[in-house]
Amino acid sequence: MNRIDPGDNVDMSGVEWRQSRGAYSGRNSEYTKPFGYRAGVYTLGYAYKGRGNFIVWMHTRKGQKDLVLNNIGAQRGERTVVLKADDEIFFDVLATGNWELTFERKR
């Protein structure tokens, strides 16, 4: 993914937009499918069933990259995530086990 300066004009046509919530799951390390979300404050819910590192990066088409989780061992919980602009996002998950993520706009 190429980095885009925040002032750049980014073509968002063809983006599959989600209204307010997304759910993702997988096993071991992988990228989630990208979806479009509106700017705002979101809750990232997570559950991890592995023993090793559980690292989650959030990337956007416009170049925002945030480390949202960096933990070790089985766990579940929530984190607050801020999406600075309407954008397409995907998660880069580094793990050694089953995991689930939910991404839901706070009301």
PDB file of C-alpha atoms in Angstrom, residues 45-54 71-78 98-100:
ATOM      1  CA  GLY A  45     -13.433  -5.419  20.169  1.00  0.00           C
ATOM      2  CA  TYR A  46     -11.046  -8.347  20.124  1.00  0.00           C
ATOM      3  CA  ALA A  47     -10.702 -11.962  21.193  1.00  0.00           C
ATOM      4  CA  TYR A  48      -7.507 -13.995  20.806  1.00  0.00           C
ATOM      5  CA  LYS A  49      -7.046 -17.676  21.627  1.00  0.00           C
ATOM      6  CA  GLY A  50      -3.300 -18.007  20.986  1.00  0.00           C
ATOM      7  CA  ARG A  51      -0.318 -18.061  23.333  1.00  0.00           C
ATOM      8  CA  GLY A  52       2.072 -15.788  21.461  1.00  0.00           C
ATOM      9  CA  ASN A  53       1.999 -12.179  20.343  1.00  0.00           C
ATOM     10  CA  PHE A  54      -1.256 -10.616  19.177  1.00  0.00           C
ATOM     11  CA  ASN A  71      -0.308  -8.046  23.607  1.00  0.00           C
ATOM     12  CA  ILE A  72       0.797 -11.571  24.485  1.00  0.00           C
ATOM     13  CA  GLY A  73      -1.424 -14.540  25.264  1.00  0.00           C
ATOM     14  CA  ALA A  74      -5.120 -15.379  25.110  1.00  0.00           C
ATOM     15  CA  GLN A  75      -7.371 -12.440  25.860  1.00  0.00           C
ATOM     16  CA  ARG A  76     -10.442 -10.434  24.978  1.00  0.00           C
ATOM     17  CA  GLY A  77     -11.243  -6.768  25.375  1.00  0.00           C
ATOM     18  CA  GLU A  78     -11.916  -3.433  23.693  1.00  0.00           C
ATOM     19  CA  ASN A  98      -7.553 -17.889  16.270  1.00  0.00           C
ATOM     20  CA  TRP A  99      -8.748 -14.293  16.595  1.00  0.00           C
ATOM     21  CA  GLU A 100     -11.841 -12.147  16.127  1.00  0.00           C
TER      22      GLU A 100
END
